[in-house]
XYZ file of C-alpha atoms in Angstrom:
498
model
C 32.969 -13.649 48.831
C 31.052 -11.432 46.464
C 32.910 -8.412 45.159
C 29.813 -6.816 43.643
C 29.233 -3.302 45.060
C 25.942 -3.015 46.928
C 23.820 -0.003 47.831
C 21.715 0.716 50.853
C 17.971 0.209 50.957
C 16.106 3.131 49.314
C 14.719 4.003 52.761
C 18.193 5.347 53.501
C 17.297 8.433 51.442
C 14.572 9.366 53.901
C 16.600 8.408 56.979
C 19.686 10.362 55.937
C 17.520 13.352 55.002
C 15.860 13.366 58.411
C 19.249 13.077 60.105
C 20.412 16.125 58.181
C 17.311 18.019 59.324
C 18.072 17.055 62.930
C 21.594 18.433 62.650
C 20.423 21.683 61.096
C 17.482 22.039 63.502
C 19.666 21.478 66.565
C 21.928 24.316 65.440
C 18.927 26.657 65.049
C 16.958 25.481 68.101
C 18.190 28.017 70.655
C 17.990 31.094 68.366
C 14.579 29.980 67.124
C 13.253 29.472 70.655
C 14.512 32.906 71.664
C 12.779 34.440 68.628
C 9.491 32.682 69.421
C 9.535 33.848 73.040
C 10.351 37.391 71.919
C 7.562 37.508 69.359
C 7.622 37.340 65.552
C 6.537 39.880 62.962
C 4.650 38.856 59.810
C 7.780 39.472 57.779
C 9.878 37.254 60.049
C 7.189 34.541 59.997
C 7.098 34.545 56.174
C 10.884 34.305 56.083
C 10.742 31.393 58.506
C 8.188 29.546 56.334
C 10.278 30.113 53.217
C 13.301 28.712 55.045
C 11.262 25.646 56.027
C 10.327 25.032 52.371
C 13.940 25.340 51.269
C 14.970 23.021 54.079
C 12.473 20.377 52.951
C 13.702 20.566 49.362
C 17.319 20.414 50.491
C 16.499 17.402 52.671
C 15.114 15.431 49.718
C 18.127 16.282 47.553
C 20.634 15.517 50.317
C 19.016 12.161 51.083
C 19.176 11.089 47.430
C 22.787 12.199 46.978
C 23.851 10.483 50.212
C 22.159 7.237 49.177
C 23.729 7.354 45.712
C 27.204 8.032 47.119
C 27.172 5.134 49.620
C 28.410 1.786 48.306
C 29.791 -1.190 50.229
C 31.287 -4.565 49.400
C 33.205 -7.450 50.975
C 36.231 -8.359 48.889
C 39.766 -9.603 49.417
C 39.287 -10.402 53.084
C 38.132 -6.874 53.932
C 35.003 -4.748 54.209
C 35.017 -1.682 51.940
C 32.718 1.312 52.425
C 32.607 4.389 50.179
C 30.434 7.350 51.189
C 30.290 11.134 51.268
C 28.492 13.754 49.211
C 30.792 16.755 49.339
C 33.842 14.956 50.675
C 34.392 11.392 49.464
C 35.432 8.891 52.142
C 36.519 5.287 51.667
C 37.000 2.949 54.616
C 38.625 -0.488 54.503
C 38.340 -2.820 57.504
C 40.157 -6.197 57.438
C 37.786 -8.970 58.460
C 40.128 -10.185 61.200
C 39.782 -6.765 62.879
C 35.975 -6.893 63.026
C 34.950 -7.383 66.667
C 31.186 -7.023 66.416
C 28.414 -6.449 63.898
C 25.329 -4.937 65.530
C 21.876 -4.308 64.092
C 19.868 -1.315 65.347
C 16.234 -0.747 64.496
C 15.127 2.742 65.489
C 11.703 4.234 65.020
C 12.433 5.258 61.417
C 13.903 1.863 60.563
C 10.827 0.177 62.009
C 8.542 2.239 59.784
C 10.376 1.011 56.662
C 11.129 -2.524 57.885
C 14.918 -2.083 57.674
C 17.823 -2.128 60.142
C 20.959 -0.074 60.656
C 24.166 -2.131 60.747
C 27.075 -0.932 62.896
C 30.540 -2.418 62.636
C 33.026 -2.210 65.535
C 36.720 -3.055 65.327
C 39.423 -3.840 67.867
C 40.584 -0.761 69.711
C 37.107 0.795 69.652
C 35.657 2.381 72.750
C 34.297 5.610 71.284
C 30.579 6.278 71.145
C 30.566 6.126 67.316
C 30.924 2.850 65.366
C 33.828 2.371 62.961
C 31.394 1.907 60.080
C 27.632 2.344 59.848
C 25.083 1.461 57.172
C 21.912 3.489 57.766
C 19.370 1.151 56.164
C 19.602 -2.449 54.980
C 16.864 -4.975 54.481
C 16.819 -7.767 57.040
C 18.035 -10.228 54.418
C 20.911 -7.985 53.310
C 21.892 -7.347 56.937
C 22.014 -11.075 57.731
C 24.053 -11.751 54.603
C 26.546 -9.027 55.516
C 26.851 -10.293 59.090
C 27.616 -13.779 57.836
C 30.256 -12.449 55.451
C 31.861 -10.446 58.248
C 31.906 -13.428 60.582
C 29.189 -12.180 62.947
C 26.847 -15.100 62.335
C 23.108 -14.874 61.873
C 20.816 -12.928 64.134
C 19.605 -14.361 67.423
C 15.977 -13.650 66.585
C 13.858 -10.932 65.055
C 13.702 -7.643 66.908
C 11.241 -8.144 69.702
C 11.553 -11.932 69.549
C 13.743 -14.335 71.411
C 16.556 -16.314 69.999
C 14.625 -19.551 69.588
C 16.409 -22.650 70.895
C 19.493 -20.551 71.584
C 17.755 -18.282 74.088
C 19.670 -18.176 77.368
C 17.459 -15.809 79.349
C 14.823 -13.100 78.869
C 14.137 -10.143 81.139
C 10.548 -10.345 82.353
C 8.320 -7.296 82.778
C 8.520 -7.571 86.561
C 12.324 -7.783 86.439
C 12.395 -4.807 84.077
C 10.452 -2.604 86.500
C 12.558 -3.740 89.462
C 15.712 -3.023 87.434
C 14.474 0.511 86.793
C 13.520 1.097 90.434
C 16.955 -0.072 91.643
C 19.092 1.257 88.793
C 20.600 4.089 90.846
C 20.210 6.502 87.915
C 18.338 9.066 90.012
C 21.296 11.475 89.934
C 21.386 11.936 86.131
C 17.588 12.219 86.065
C 17.714 14.907 88.774
C 20.349 16.775 86.757
C 18.003 16.673 83.753
C 15.217 18.112 85.909
C 17.568 20.862 87.088
C 18.439 21.784 83.509
C 14.745 21.851 82.549
C 13.972 24.085 85.523
C 15.993 26.878 83.911
C 13.554 26.926 81.011
C 10.548 26.983 83.346
C 12.113 29.825 85.304
C 11.946 31.956 82.154
C 8.307 30.993 81.623
C 7.602 31.763 85.273
C 9.032 35.261 84.863
C 6.944 35.835 81.741
C 3.630 34.407 82.966
C 3.613 35.887 86.481
C 3.832 39.555 87.208
C 6.182 40.857 89.873
C 3.282 41.504 92.254
C 1.848 38.000 91.759
C 5.261 36.422 92.355
C 5.743 38.496 95.530
C 2.313 37.467 96.813
C 3.060 33.787 96.165
C 6.358 33.999 98.069
C 4.705 35.772 100.999
C 2.020 33.083 101.173
C 4.633 30.322 101.263
C 7.005 32.074 103.690
C 5.339 30.762 106.922
C 5.613 27.220 105.565
C 9.043 27.530 103.948
C 10.500 24.372 105.517
C 7.499 22.213 104.602
C 7.440 23.672 101.077
C 11.151 22.961 100.601
C 10.719 19.398 101.904
C 7.764 18.787 99.577
C 9.722 20.227 96.647
C 12.691 17.964 97.325
C 10.370 14.977 97.692
C 8.630 15.817 94.411
C 11.935 16.245 92.565
C 13.239 12.965 93.990
C 10.064 11.100 93.039
C 10.088 12.551 89.538
C 13.777 11.659 89.127
C 13.051 8.113 90.295
C 10.184 7.763 87.800
C 12.407 9.119 85.021
C 15.077 6.555 85.945
C 12.492 3.772 85.677
C 11.291 5.130 82.322
C 14.851 5.311 81.004
C 15.490 1.702 82.013
C 12.250 0.572 80.354
C 13.180 2.357 77.113
C 16.682 0.859 77.087
C 16.042 -2.712 78.270
C 12.457 -3.617 77.321
C 12.381 -7.031 75.679
C 15.980 -7.762 76.694
C 16.893 -11.195 75.356
C 20.238 -12.960 75.658
C 20.768 -15.817 73.205
C 23.596 -17.903 71.823
C 24.288 -18.860 68.235
C 23.817 -22.535 67.271
C 27.584 -23.029 66.896
C 28.202 -21.448 70.303
C 30.709 -18.945 68.917
C 28.633 -15.781 69.389
C 26.151 -14.396 71.869
C 23.321 -12.145 70.719
C 21.687 -9.378 72.730
C 18.378 -7.817 71.698
C 16.847 -4.936 73.660
C 14.953 -1.639 73.481
C 11.367 -0.387 73.442
C 11.248 2.366 70.813
C 14.617 1.579 69.214
C 15.589 -2.094 69.023
C 19.282 -2.960 69.323
C 20.849 -6.265 68.335
C 24.447 -6.798 69.412
C 26.631 -9.750 68.493
C 29.668 -10.461 70.685
C 32.086 -13.300 69.839
C 32.467 -15.470 72.940
C 36.168 -16.018 72.238
C 36.797 -12.262 72.506
C 35.212 -11.764 75.929
C 38.097 -10.730 78.165
C 36.371 -10.585 81.552
C 32.987 -10.437 83.245
C 31.912 -8.071 86.016
C 29.130 -8.848 88.489
C 27.926 -5.438 89.703
C 25.833 -5.187 92.879
C 24.509 -1.636 93.158
C 23.741 0.027 96.477
C 20.000 -0.384 95.957
C 20.294 -3.920 94.589
C 22.724 -5.560 96.983
C 20.290 -5.679 99.967
C 17.851 -7.619 97.775
C 20.491 -10.033 96.428
C 20.341 -8.572 92.896
C 23.123 -7.800 90.433
C 23.835 -6.963 86.805
C 26.357 -8.614 84.483
C 28.732 -6.687 82.231
C 31.328 -7.933 79.773
C 34.725 -6.554 78.865
C 35.560 -7.240 75.246
C 37.680 -5.510 72.642
C 35.400 -3.081 70.863
C 33.035 -2.980 73.839
C 34.821 -0.771 76.366
C 33.147 0.289 79.603
C 32.587 3.822 78.311
C 30.021 2.587 75.833
C 27.271 2.209 78.454
C 24.460 -0.259 77.871
C 26.287 -1.967 74.945
C 28.464 -3.771 77.513
C 25.536 -5.111 79.530
C 25.330 -8.893 79.348
C 22.202 -8.966 81.506
C 20.709 -5.911 83.252
C 19.443 -7.566 86.449
C 19.130 -11.029 87.963
C 19.465 -12.694 91.374
C 23.121 -12.760 92.423
C 22.998 -16.500 93.006
C 22.007 -17.137 89.372
C 24.944 -15.248 87.848
C 27.255 -18.274 87.706
C 24.574 -20.404 86.037
C 23.936 -17.795 83.361
C 27.672 -17.381 82.707
C 28.029 -21.150 82.387
C 25.333 -21.116 79.685
C 27.264 -18.402 77.819
C 30.755 -19.832 78.295
C 31.735 -22.332 81.021
C 35.183 -20.738 81.132
C 33.636 -17.558 82.576
C 31.540 -19.177 85.307
C 33.054 -18.981 88.788
C 31.658 -18.204 92.225
C 34.257 -19.447 94.728
C 34.539 -18.343 98.364
C 36.839 -15.323 98.461
C 39.887 -14.972 100.653
C 39.708 -11.772 102.752
C 42.457 -9.209 103.094
C 44.718 -9.340 106.160
C 43.413 -7.502 109.232
C 46.365 -5.128 109.216
C 44.972 -3.685 105.953
C 41.815 -2.447 107.702
C 43.567 0.596 109.164
C 44.942 1.579 105.766
C 41.482 1.384 104.134
C 39.928 3.491 106.913
C 42.688 6.117 106.858
C 42.639 6.417 103.040
C 38.951 7.310 103.185
C 39.041 9.469 106.339
C 42.032 11.695 105.555
C 40.455 13.548 102.573
C 37.268 14.047 104.625
C 39.253 15.921 107.317
C 39.375 18.928 104.968
C 35.646 19.592 105.522
C 35.725 20.126 109.337
C 39.011 22.044 109.051
C 37.484 24.424 106.505
C 34.308 24.747 108.606
C 36.386 25.486 111.711
C 38.244 28.219 109.832
C 34.974 29.744 108.674
C 33.566 29.579 112.214
C 36.618 31.342 113.636
C 36.106 34.055 111.002
C 32.582 34.688 112.236
C 30.445 32.202 110.311
C 27.717 30.238 112.060
C 28.507 27.063 113.996
C 25.977 25.031 112.006
C 28.451 24.263 109.232
C 31.033 23.091 111.756
C 28.551 20.801 113.507
C 27.487 19.359 110.146
C 31.089 18.726 109.036
C 32.392 17.118 112.253
C 30.903 13.620 111.612
C 32.259 13.414 108.039
C 35.698 11.883 108.863
C 34.073 9.184 111.011
C 31.560 8.392 108.265
C 34.371 8.249 105.708
C 36.313 5.853 107.961
C 33.221 3.613 108.150
C 33.038 3.706 104.350
C 36.702 2.618 104.206
C 35.949 -0.244 106.596
C 33.091 -1.289 104.309
C 35.463 -1.307 101.331
C 37.887 -3.463 103.327
C 35.142 -5.911 104.287
C 33.945 -6.295 100.701
C 37.417 -6.738 99.175
C 38.554 -10.281 98.442
C 40.154 -12.563 95.880
C 40.312 -16.180 94.772
C 41.694 -18.447 92.086
C 39.079 -20.712 90.509
C 40.980 -22.984 88.177
C 42.707 -20.663 85.733
C 40.408 -17.712 86.525
C 41.176 -14.745 88.722
C 38.220 -13.605 90.824
C 38.593 -10.225 92.559
C 35.989 -8.195 94.429
C 36.113 -4.521 95.380
C 33.831 -1.595 96.108
C 33.814 2.031 95.057
C 30.079 2.701 95.250
C 28.719 -0.569 93.894
C 30.292 -3.868 94.902
C 31.934 -5.358 91.823
C 33.263 -8.886 91.321
C 35.536 -9.356 88.308
C 36.138 -12.765 86.722
C 39.113 -12.835 84.323
C 40.542 -15.998 82.704
C 44.319 -16.213 82.976
C 44.758 -16.435 79.206
C 43.044 -13.018 78.834
C 45.436 -11.162 81.138
C 47.687 -8.862 79.140
C 50.065 -7.993 81.980
C 50.555 -8.596 85.681
C 52.344 -6.373 88.153
C 53.032 -6.152 91.876
C 53.267 -2.669 93.411
C 54.537 -1.721 96.869
C 54.600 1.747 98.408
C 56.962 2.511 101.331
C 54.064 2.193 103.800
C 52.993 -1.102 102.234
C 56.553 -2.441 102.572
C 56.475 -1.565 106.237
C 53.190 -3.437 106.727
C 54.130 -6.437 104.569
C 51.424 -5.643 102.015
C 51.301 -5.176 98.253
C 48.909 -4.301 95.420
C 48.413 -6.925 92.725
C 47.329 -5.498 89.382
C 46.432 -7.267 86.147
C 45.455 -5.658 82.863
C 43.000 -7.020 80.331
C 42.285 -5.861 76.796
C 39.130 -3.784 76.465
C 37.602 -1.147 74.202
C 39.605 2.003 74.933
C 42.965 0.210 75.160
C 42.528 -1.821 78.319
C 41.151 -1.941 81.844
C 42.516 -3.242 85.081
C 41.770 -5.703 87.859
C 43.507 -5.071 91.144
C 43.592 -6.214 94.751
C 44.846 -3.462 97.062
C 46.723 -4.191 100.319
C 47.048 -7.885 99.716
C 49.351 -9.962 101.897
C 52.795 -9.942 100.275
C 53.094 -13.729 100.117
C 49.647 -14.045 98.550
C 50.555 -11.356 96.011
C 53.651 -13.283 94.908
C 51.613 -16.485 94.709
C 49.144 -14.703 92.427
C 51.988 -13.485 90.236
C 53.282 -17.055 89.910
C 49.888 -18.696 89.353
C 48.700 -16.152 86.768
C 51.966 -15.851 84.858
C 52.333 -16.943 81.234
C 53.551 -20.325 82.465
C 51.674 -21.450 85.561
C 53.708 -23.460 88.114
C 53.507 -27.221 87.969
C 51.860 -29.137 90.830
C 55.283 -30.434 91.822
C 56.577 -26.934 92.506
C 54.486 -26.693 95.646
C 53.761 -22.966 95.161
C 50.015 -22.543 95.584
C 48.072 -19.411 96.507
C 47.224 -19.208 100.186
C 44.590 -17.049 101.856
C 45.700 -13.748 103.375
C 46.282 -13.764 107.112
């Protein structure tokens, strides 16, 4: 491997300078907005313009110094990165610790025809990469990825992966994925935060008399106005969720390297992301059927891999949406060892009561609190609204019981559960870090147990568990998924729960 130190593309000077401006501008955004709304004198405006000129000059100088201070090389079985203008930093990453090498092409990188390279190591899981190179030419990025063991790219940004393409997300699938993404809640929260700003404008643009007249005009139709407002907010949140999905997943392409050792993911409308995940380091796969997608037989696929923990959002998405019946075929194209769709064994019927009670008991607090408020003189409306909650929670628990199941498909554990979305986890036995069997006093009394297995993933690990499993089945799982599986002559085979 070459030990010659290499610099970033000269476009890094502009990119780093703009990033510095963003940091400084974000710190001055709120005070500046307050000053603009309060009015500016000529003296304050001149001072503001002079500050802008100094900021532009400082940006150019900072970008040049940052580019000059950043040097990287691959030498002695490790990646070395030296950076820092005021405080010098040097990072050394052994090549065997490199889990992924991703290429990101944001709007600025697209303008200059360069890419940003992000390097993740084992034990990642934070939102920031372990090492980042702001601007490399496509050729330099491919050379670095080969040296780090990430293979070549699976296609240019915006293109497929050629003969290695496994599947592309069509425009129709993209829009359906946005409409069924279930991200309306975060979008509604964004609308709520923006409404605070418009409240200030409302107070400034409308006089007190005009505001009073508007409220009096709407008062006779208050219920209809509130319903229309809620409908408008919900529709806007839904459209924002679709837009967010389009921005994140437009052009989503899943491909596989010619040697079959890596899978490549390319996605994004304004900013293009290229992720490379070694197939050998995939610990488990999750098939997620959201509330809005399950009735239509749709699901998304997510991977658990060291350096790609669940907290990293869309970087873990193997494919954002596809028909549930096609999940096994896609997984087989990625790695046959991950493909499994066996019939699942249900939990024993005596576990149904435990699932219903676990969900209903916390919900009892609502009618109890409403009853206390009613006895203190509050209206009976709250009590009437809270009374059905325990029954609804018990139905939710019954739904969780119905959806829970497990199976052994060869040497793979398949477990299904529901919190909000119904999730099926497929974990090869060789990827399980630990296995445990837990029994509470009430579970002992009912002859039940909780089987729990842990797999390595970004933030230190994640778990797969089957709650209220039949005790005999739980012990059979422990034996079958242990470090040394039982021989066929032993006669101990997993049996379905009764």
